[in-house]
Short mmCIF file of C-alpha atoms (C1' of nucleotides) in Angstrom, two decimals:
data_model
loop_
_atom_site.label_atom_id
_atom_site.label_comp_id
_atom_site.label_asym_id
_atom_site.label_seq_id
_atom_site.Cartn_x
_atom_site.Cartn_y
_atom_site.Cartn_z
CA MET O 65 -21.80 20.94 15.62
CA SER O 66 -23.73 18.95 18.15
CA ASP O 67 -21.69 16.86 20.49
CA ASP O 68 -23.26 13.56 19.56
CA ARG O 69 -21.46 13.74 16.23
CA LEU O 70 -18.09 13.84 17.96
CA LEU O 71 -15.85 10.97 18.93
CA ARG O 72 -12.65 11.21 20.88
CA ILE O 73 -9.93 8.60 20.71
CA PRO O 74 -7.08 8.94 23.19
CA LEU O 75 -3.62 8.94 21.63
CA PRO O 76 -0.75 6.68 22.63
CA GLN O 77 2.80 7.84 23.28
CA GLN O 78 4.95 8.28 20.17
CA PHE O 79 2.14 9.39 17.90
CA SER O 80 2.34 12.28 15.48
CA PHE O 81 -0.74 13.29 13.55
CA ALA O 82 1.38 15.58 11.40
CA GLU O 83 3.71 12.75 10.40
CA CYS O 84 0.80 10.45 9.56
CA THR O 85 -1.10 13.01 7.51
CA TRP O 86 2.05 14.01 5.73
CA PHE O 87 2.74 10.41 4.74
CA LEU O 88 -0.84 9.95 3.56
CA ASN O 89 -0.43 12.97 1.35
CA ARG O 90 3.22 12.71 0.30
CA ASN O 91 3.53 14.05 -3.21
CA TYR O 92 0.79 11.93 -4.68
CA ASP O 93 -2.81 12.38 -5.58
CA ASP O 94 -4.72 9.74 -3.63
CA CYS O 95 -8.47 9.80 -4.24
CA MET O 96 -9.36 7.92 -1.06
CA HIS O 97 -9.02 10.85 1.33
CA THR O 98 -8.74 14.63 1.42
CA ILE O 99 -6.06 16.27 3.49
CA SER O 100 -5.41 19.82 4.58
CA ASP O 101 -2.89 21.09 7.09
CA THR O 102 -4.91 20.18 10.10
CA GLU O 103 -7.56 17.69 9.08
CA ILE O 104 -8.32 14.56 7.11
CA LYS O 105 -11.68 13.92 5.55
CA LYS O 106 -12.55 10.42 4.40
CA ALA O 107 -15.60 8.38 3.49
CA ILE O 108 -15.63 4.88 4.95
CA VAL O 109 -17.89 1.84 5.10
CA VAL O 110 -18.40 0.04 8.39
CA ASN O 111 -21.26 -2.29 9.32
CA ASN O 112 -22.44 -1.95 5.73
CA ALA O 113 -23.15 1.74 6.24
CA THR O 114 -21.31 4.76 4.85
CA PHE O 115 -19.88 7.59 6.92
CA LEU O 116 -18.04 10.77 6.12
CA LEU O 117 -15.49 11.62 8.79
CA ARG O 118 -13.45 14.67 9.63
CA ILE O 119 -10.38 13.81 11.68
CA THR O 120 -8.36 16.36 13.63
CA GLU O 121 -5.91 16.25 16.49
CA GLN O 122 -6.83 17.88 19.77
CA ASN O 123 -5.04 17.69 23.09
CA ASN O 124 -3.92 14.10 23.47
CA HIS O 125 -6.70 12.69 21.37
CA LEU O 126 -7.99 12.37 17.87
CA GLU O 127 -11.31 14.03 17.34
CA ILE O 128 -13.59 12.37 14.83
CA GLU O 129 -16.53 14.34 13.57
CA ILE O 130 -19.22 12.31 11.85
CA LEU O 131 -20.17 14.67 9.04
CA GLN O 132 -22.52 12.16 7.44
CA GLY O 133 -23.94 8.90 8.73
CA ASP O 134 -25.78 7.75 11.81
CA THR O 135 -24.44 8.29 15.31
CA SER O 136 -25.61 5.17 17.09
CA ALA O 137 -23.34 3.68 19.72
CA ARG O 138 -22.78 0.69 17.48
CA SER O 139 -21.63 2.89 14.62
CA LYS O 140 -19.39 4.93 16.87
CA ASN O 141 -17.72 1.80 18.16
CA ALA O 142 -17.12 0.59 14.62
CA ILE O 143 -15.71 3.97 13.57
CA THR O 144 -13.41 4.01 16.58
CA ALA O 145 -12.19 0.54 15.69
CA TYR O 146 -11.62 1.62 12.09
CA ILE O 147 -9.57 4.67 13.05
CA THR O 148 -7.62 2.71 15.64
CA GLU O 149 -6.71 0.15 13.02
CA TRP O 150 -5.97 2.71 10.31
CA PHE O 151 -3.51 4.68 12.46
CA ASP O 152 -2.29 1.67 14.43
CA LEU O 153 -3.13 3.44 17.68
CA GLY O 154 -3.01 0.30 19.79
CA ARG O 155 0.71 -0.29 19.41
CA ASP O 156 3.62 0.74 21.61
CA ILE O 157 6.36 1.54 19.10
CA GLU O 158 9.05 2.42 21.62
CA PRO O 159 10.61 -1.08 21.28
CA PHE O 160 10.97 -0.37 17.56
CA TYR O 161 12.73 2.91 18.28
CA LYS O 162 15.07 1.14 20.69
CA LEU O 163 16.14 -1.13 17.83
CA LEU O 164 16.53 1.77 15.41
CA ARG O 165 18.74 3.69 17.82
CA LYS O 166 21.18 0.79 17.88
CA ASN O 167 21.98 1.40 14.22
CA LYS O 168 23.89 4.60 13.55
CA SER O 169 22.55 5.07 10.05
CA LEU O 170 18.92 4.51 11.08
CA ALA O 171 18.76 6.26 14.44
CA TYR O 172 17.82 9.56 12.82
CA MET O 173 14.44 8.10 11.93
CA CYS O 174 13.40 8.10 15.59
CA ASP O 175 13.61 11.89 15.55
CA ASP O 176 12.85 12.83 11.95
CA PHE O 177 9.82 10.53 11.61
CA ASN O 178 8.88 10.45 15.28
CA GLY O 179 5.33 9.27 15.84
CA LEU O 180 4.78 8.00 12.32
CA ARG O 181 2.52 4.97 12.41
CA LEU O 182 2.25 2.19 9.84
CA LEU O 183 -0.87 3.42 8.07
CA SER O 184 -3.05 0.58 6.97
CA ILE O 185 -5.47 -0.14 4.18
CA PRO O 186 -8.23 -1.69 6.28
CA ASP O 187 -10.10 -3.14 3.28
CA LEU O 188 -8.35 -6.21 1.84
CA PHE O 189 -10.09 -6.01 -1.53
CA GLU O 190 -8.98 -2.41 -1.95
CA ALA O 191 -5.44 -3.29 -0.86
CA LEU O 192 -5.20 -6.12 -3.38
CA CYS O 193 -6.57 -4.03 -6.24
CA TRP O 194 -4.20 -1.24 -5.35
CA SER O 195 -1.28 -3.67 -5.34
CA VAL O 196 -2.17 -4.99 -8.76
CA ILE O 197 -2.53 -1.47 -10.09
CA GLY O 198 0.85 -0.50 -8.69
CA GLN O 199 2.74 -3.48 -10.04
CA GLN O 200 5.63 -2.45 -12.27
CA ILE O 201 4.37 1.05 -13.08
CA ASN O 202 5.33 4.34 -11.52
CA LEU O 203 3.26 5.61 -8.63
CA THR O 204 2.11 8.77 -10.33
CA PHE O 205 0.47 6.74 -13.05
CA ALA O 206 -0.77 4.16 -10.54
CA TYR O 207 -2.68 6.82 -8.57
CA LYS O 208 -4.19 8.02 -11.82
CA LEU O 209 -5.41 4.53 -12.65
CA LYS O 210 -6.87 4.12 -9.16
CA ARG O 211 -8.70 7.40 -9.49
CA ARG O 212 -10.24 6.32 -12.79
CA LEU O 213 -11.32 2.98 -11.32
CA VAL O 214 -12.85 4.59 -8.26
CA ALA O 215 -14.61 7.30 -10.26
CA ARG O 216 -16.11 4.77 -12.67
CA TYR O 217 -17.09 1.93 -10.31
CA GLY O 218 -17.07 3.34 -6.80
CA THR O 219 -19.70 5.26 -4.85
CA LYS O 220 -19.30 8.66 -3.29
CA LEU O 221 -20.59 11.02 -0.66
CA PHE O 222 -21.03 14.71 -1.37
CA PHE O 223 -20.21 17.38 1.18
CA GLU O 224 -19.55 21.10 0.79
CA GLU O 225 -19.05 21.00 -2.96
CA GLN O 226 -16.73 18.01 -2.85
CA ASP O 227 -16.90 14.29 -3.60
CA TYR O 228 -15.58 11.74 -1.13
CA HIS O 229 -14.99 8.42 -2.78
CA ILE O 230 -15.60 4.92 -1.56
CA PHE O 231 -13.65 2.12 -3.22
CA PRO O 232 -15.70 -0.04 -5.63
CA ALA O 233 -17.43 -3.06 -4.13
CA HIS O 234 -16.12 -6.42 -5.27
CA GLU O 235 -19.55 -7.32 -6.62
CA ILE O 236 -19.32 -4.41 -9.04
CA LEU O 237 -15.82 -5.18 -10.29
CA ALA O 238 -16.61 -8.89 -10.55
CA ALA O 239 -19.18 -7.94 -13.17
CA ALA O 240 -17.05 -5.33 -14.95
CA ASN O 241 -16.00 -5.66 -18.58
CA LYS O 242 -12.37 -6.10 -19.50
CA GLU O 243 -12.78 -3.68 -22.36
CA ASP O 244 -14.00 -0.90 -20.07
CA LEU O 245 -10.99 -1.26 -17.80
CA MET O 246 -8.62 -1.42 -20.74
CA ALA O 247 -10.16 1.77 -22.11
CA MET O 248 -8.98 3.38 -18.87
CA GLN O 249 -5.43 2.25 -19.74
CA PHE O 250 -5.32 -0.77 -17.51
CA SER O 251 -3.20 -3.44 -19.15
CA GLU O 252 -5.01 -6.61 -20.14
CA LYS O 253 -3.24 -8.51 -17.35
CA LYS O 254 -4.21 -5.99 -14.70
CA THR O 255 -7.86 -6.16 -15.76
CA GLU O 256 -7.80 -9.96 -15.61
CA TYR O 257 -6.20 -9.96 -12.18
CA ILE O 258 -8.56 -7.38 -10.71
CA ILE O 259 -11.69 -9.03 -12.06
CA GLY O 260 -10.41 -12.43 -10.93
CA ILE O 261 -9.75 -11.18 -7.41
CA ALA O 262 -13.18 -9.52 -7.35
CA LYS O 263 -14.78 -12.83 -8.33
CA ALA O 264 -12.94 -14.66 -5.56
CA PHE O 265 -14.30 -12.14 -3.04
CA SER O 266 -17.79 -12.44 -4.47
CA ALA O 267 -17.57 -16.22 -4.22
CA GLY O 268 -16.59 -15.85 -0.58
CA VAL O 269 -13.35 -17.82 -0.94
CA LEU O 270 -11.12 -14.82 -0.30
CA ASN O 271 -11.56 -12.12 2.32
CA LYS O 272 -9.92 -10.70 5.41
CA GLU O 273 -11.42 -13.30 7.74
CA VAL O 274 -10.22 -16.19 5.58
CA ILE O 275 -6.65 -14.92 5.63
CA ALA O 276 -6.76 -14.00 9.32
CA ALA O 277 -7.89 -17.53 10.19
CA LEU O 278 -4.78 -19.11 8.66
CA PRO O 279 -2.25 -20.16 11.28
CA ASP O 280 0.99 -18.52 10.15
CA ILE O 281 2.58 -16.17 7.68
CA SER O 282 3.52 -18.85 5.16
CA ALA O 283 -0.04 -20.19 5.03
CA LYS O 284 -1.31 -16.66 4.51
CA GLN O 285 1.25 -16.01 1.78
CA LYS O 286 0.32 -19.21 0.00
CA ALA O 287 -3.42 -18.51 0.12
CA LEU O 288 -2.75 -15.12 -1.45
CA THR O 289 -0.20 -16.15 -4.07
CA ASP O 290 -2.52 -18.94 -5.24
CA MET O 291 -4.52 -16.14 -6.87
CA LYS O 292 -3.49 -15.08 -10.35
CA GLY O 293 -1.83 -11.70 -10.22
CA ILE O 294 -0.73 -11.98 -6.59
CA GLY O 295 2.98 -12.71 -6.25
CA THR O 296 5.29 -12.52 -3.28
CA TRP O 297 5.48 -8.74 -3.35
CA THR O 298 1.70 -8.25 -3.34
CA ALA O 299 1.10 -10.94 -0.73
CA ASN O 300 3.58 -9.39 1.67
CA TYR O 301 2.38 -5.88 0.89
CA VAL O 302 -1.18 -6.67 1.94
CA LEU O 303 -0.06 -8.77 4.90
CA MET O 304 1.82 -5.68 6.03
CA LYS O 305 -0.77 -3.03 5.15
CA THR O 306 -4.03 -4.84 5.81
CA MET O 307 -3.44 -7.91 7.94
CA ARG O 308 -0.80 -6.18 10.09
CA VAL O 309 1.51 -9.14 10.07
CA GLN O 310 4.48 -7.40 11.62
CA GLU O 311 7.17 -9.62 10.12
CA SER O 312 6.11 -9.34 6.49
CA ILE O 313 8.56 -7.79 4.05
CA PRO O 314 7.54 -6.99 0.46
CA HIS O 315 10.61 -8.63 -1.02
CA GLY O 316 11.79 -7.13 -4.27
CA ASP O 317 10.01 -3.84 -3.64
CA ILE O 318 11.80 -1.24 -5.70
CA GLY O 319 11.38 1.47 -3.07
CA LEU O 320 12.71 -0.76 -0.32
CA LEU O 321 15.75 -1.69 -2.44
CA GLN O 322 16.40 1.97 -3.19
CA ALA O 323 16.27 2.85 0.50
CA LEU O 324 18.55 -0.06 1.41
CA GLN O 325 21.06 1.25 -1.11
CA GLN O 326 20.76 4.82 0.10
CA HIS O 327 21.41 3.69 3.67
CA LYS O 328 24.38 1.66 2.39
CA ILE O 329 22.97 -1.59 3.70
CA ILE O 330 23.37 -3.14 0.24
CA LYS O 331 25.25 -2.13 -2.89
CA GLU O 332 23.41 -4.16 -5.48
CA ARG O 333 19.71 -4.98 -5.57
CA THR O 334 20.56 -8.64 -5.99
CA GLU O 335 22.10 -9.00 -2.53
CA THR O 336 19.14 -10.83 -1.05
CA ASP O 337 21.16 -12.72 1.58
CA LYS O 338 22.49 -9.48 2.95
CA ILE O 339 18.95 -8.11 3.13
CA ASP O 340 17.71 -11.20 4.96
CA ARG O 341 20.55 -10.97 7.47
CA PHE O 342 19.91 -7.26 8.00
CA PHE O 343 16.23 -7.73 8.75
CA LYS O 344 16.95 -10.45 11.30
CA LYS O 345 17.97 -7.69 13.69
CA TYR O 346 14.45 -6.25 13.57
CA LYS O 347 12.34 -9.31 14.31
CA GLY O 348 8.71 -8.43 14.86
CA TRP O 349 9.24 -4.94 13.43
CA GLU O 350 10.13 -5.81 9.86
CA SER O 351 7.04 -4.23 8.34
CA TYR O 352 7.48 -1.08 10.42
CA LEU O 353 11.04 -0.78 9.24
CA VAL O 354 9.96 -1.17 5.61
CA PHE O 355 7.38 1.54 6.16
CA TYR O 356 9.98 3.87 7.64
CA PHE O 357 12.26 3.14 4.69
CA TRP O 358 9.46 4.19 2.35
CA ARG O 359 9.04 7.31 4.41
CA SER O 360 12.75 8.04 4.02
CA LEU O 361 12.37 8.11 0.24
CA ALA O 362 9.77 10.84 0.20
CA VAL O 363 11.16 14.33 0.32
CA ARG O 364 9.34 17.22 1.85
CA ASN O 365 8.97 20.29 -0.30
CA GLY O 366 9.71 23.13 2.04
"C1'" DA V 72 14.94 9.06 -26.15
"C1'" DA V 73 16.34 5.45 -23.49
"C1'" DC V 74 15.52 3.65 -19.21
"C1'" DC V 75 12.68 2.92 -15.37
"C1'" DA V 76 8.57 1.88 -12.55
"C1'" DG V 77 5.80 -0.07 -4.98
"C1'" DG V 78 5.94 -7.19 -10.39
"C1'" DC V 79 3.84 -11.43 -12.26
"C1'" DT V 80 3.51 -15.41 -15.22
"C1'" DG V 81 5.18 -19.12 -17.80
"C1'" DC V 82 8.82 -21.47 -19.57
"C1'" DG V 83 13.33 -23.90 -19.83
"C1'" DC V 84 16.62 -25.91 -17.32
"C1'" DG H 58 14.00 -24.71 -7.23
"C1'" DC H 59 16.23 -20.78 -10.09
"C1'" DG H 60 16.85 -17.62 -13.91
"C1'" DC H 61 14.91 -15.08 -17.45
"C1'" DA H 62 12.12 -13.21 -21.35
"C1'" DG H 63 7.95 -10.95 -22.19
"C1'" DC H 64 4.57 -8.06 -20.83
"C1'" DA H 65 2.26 -3.03 -21.24
"C1'" DT H 66 2.24 1.76 -20.64
"C1'" DG H 67 3.14 6.29 -18.68
"C1'" DG H 68 7.02 9.17 -16.33
"C1'" DT H 69 11.37 11.33 -16.19
#
DNA sequence: AACCAGGCTGCGC
DNA sequence: GCGCAGCATGGT
């Protein structure tokens, strides 16, 4: 492999590639990347061009191999920015660990999940579609639905006998038929929401820049929840996963509630005041804490 | 086989 | 502003 296809991104303190890849994999079947023990392969779009990347960890840096796509300096910069955002490489998470260590029932996370970063979904349209898909259905089924959507409407790159999928463009889903989605076992509501969101993107009234330009979290939440199919959970989920608003909490999230019960922070899922008071101790790290709670739910097999 | 799932909308109060 | 039924469909 010629060197001009390689990119190296230095790693911050408190980063674990193994923890991040393990979380990406968990026990689910995500069609947006391929993971083995030591590498991630993923197709991405930056600057309106597609790239297939192989990501590995070397000494103190991530090594990105551009398996497909051009290797101009401009592209490399965009890929570096994408990876940095995806793995949240720019953040010092030691202050978060300091807060965790103050709580006896959470301190173990600093060791057990050490170096886990809040993995993002850089594309807002994908994040919103994924949220709608995941609403009120189990994750196993949700990943199945996503796979069907991506296979039917997305594009893909081919490399060494394998497909690498790129999430459908909003233009494509804006023009999709309800009946086709429903034939893939999307509920009628989910098809309406997804097509509606796709149309808003195509009209240019909703995108990452629009949300980023809003002054505070409540303005961002309102802009999102004004869309049909986006409630408080979805708004906060994408603020956390895509916009990296550190204080967003996906209120009502069933996984979060489960974890709060398991850590004996609440007894009943209705104790919202208690939850609010608890999170006040983690100001600025709320979304990280939620992410670590999700991590705590997933069990390693062996 | 009943109960649950990374919720949301629309309605009644 | 708050509570709640109805939704829609696979997993466990």
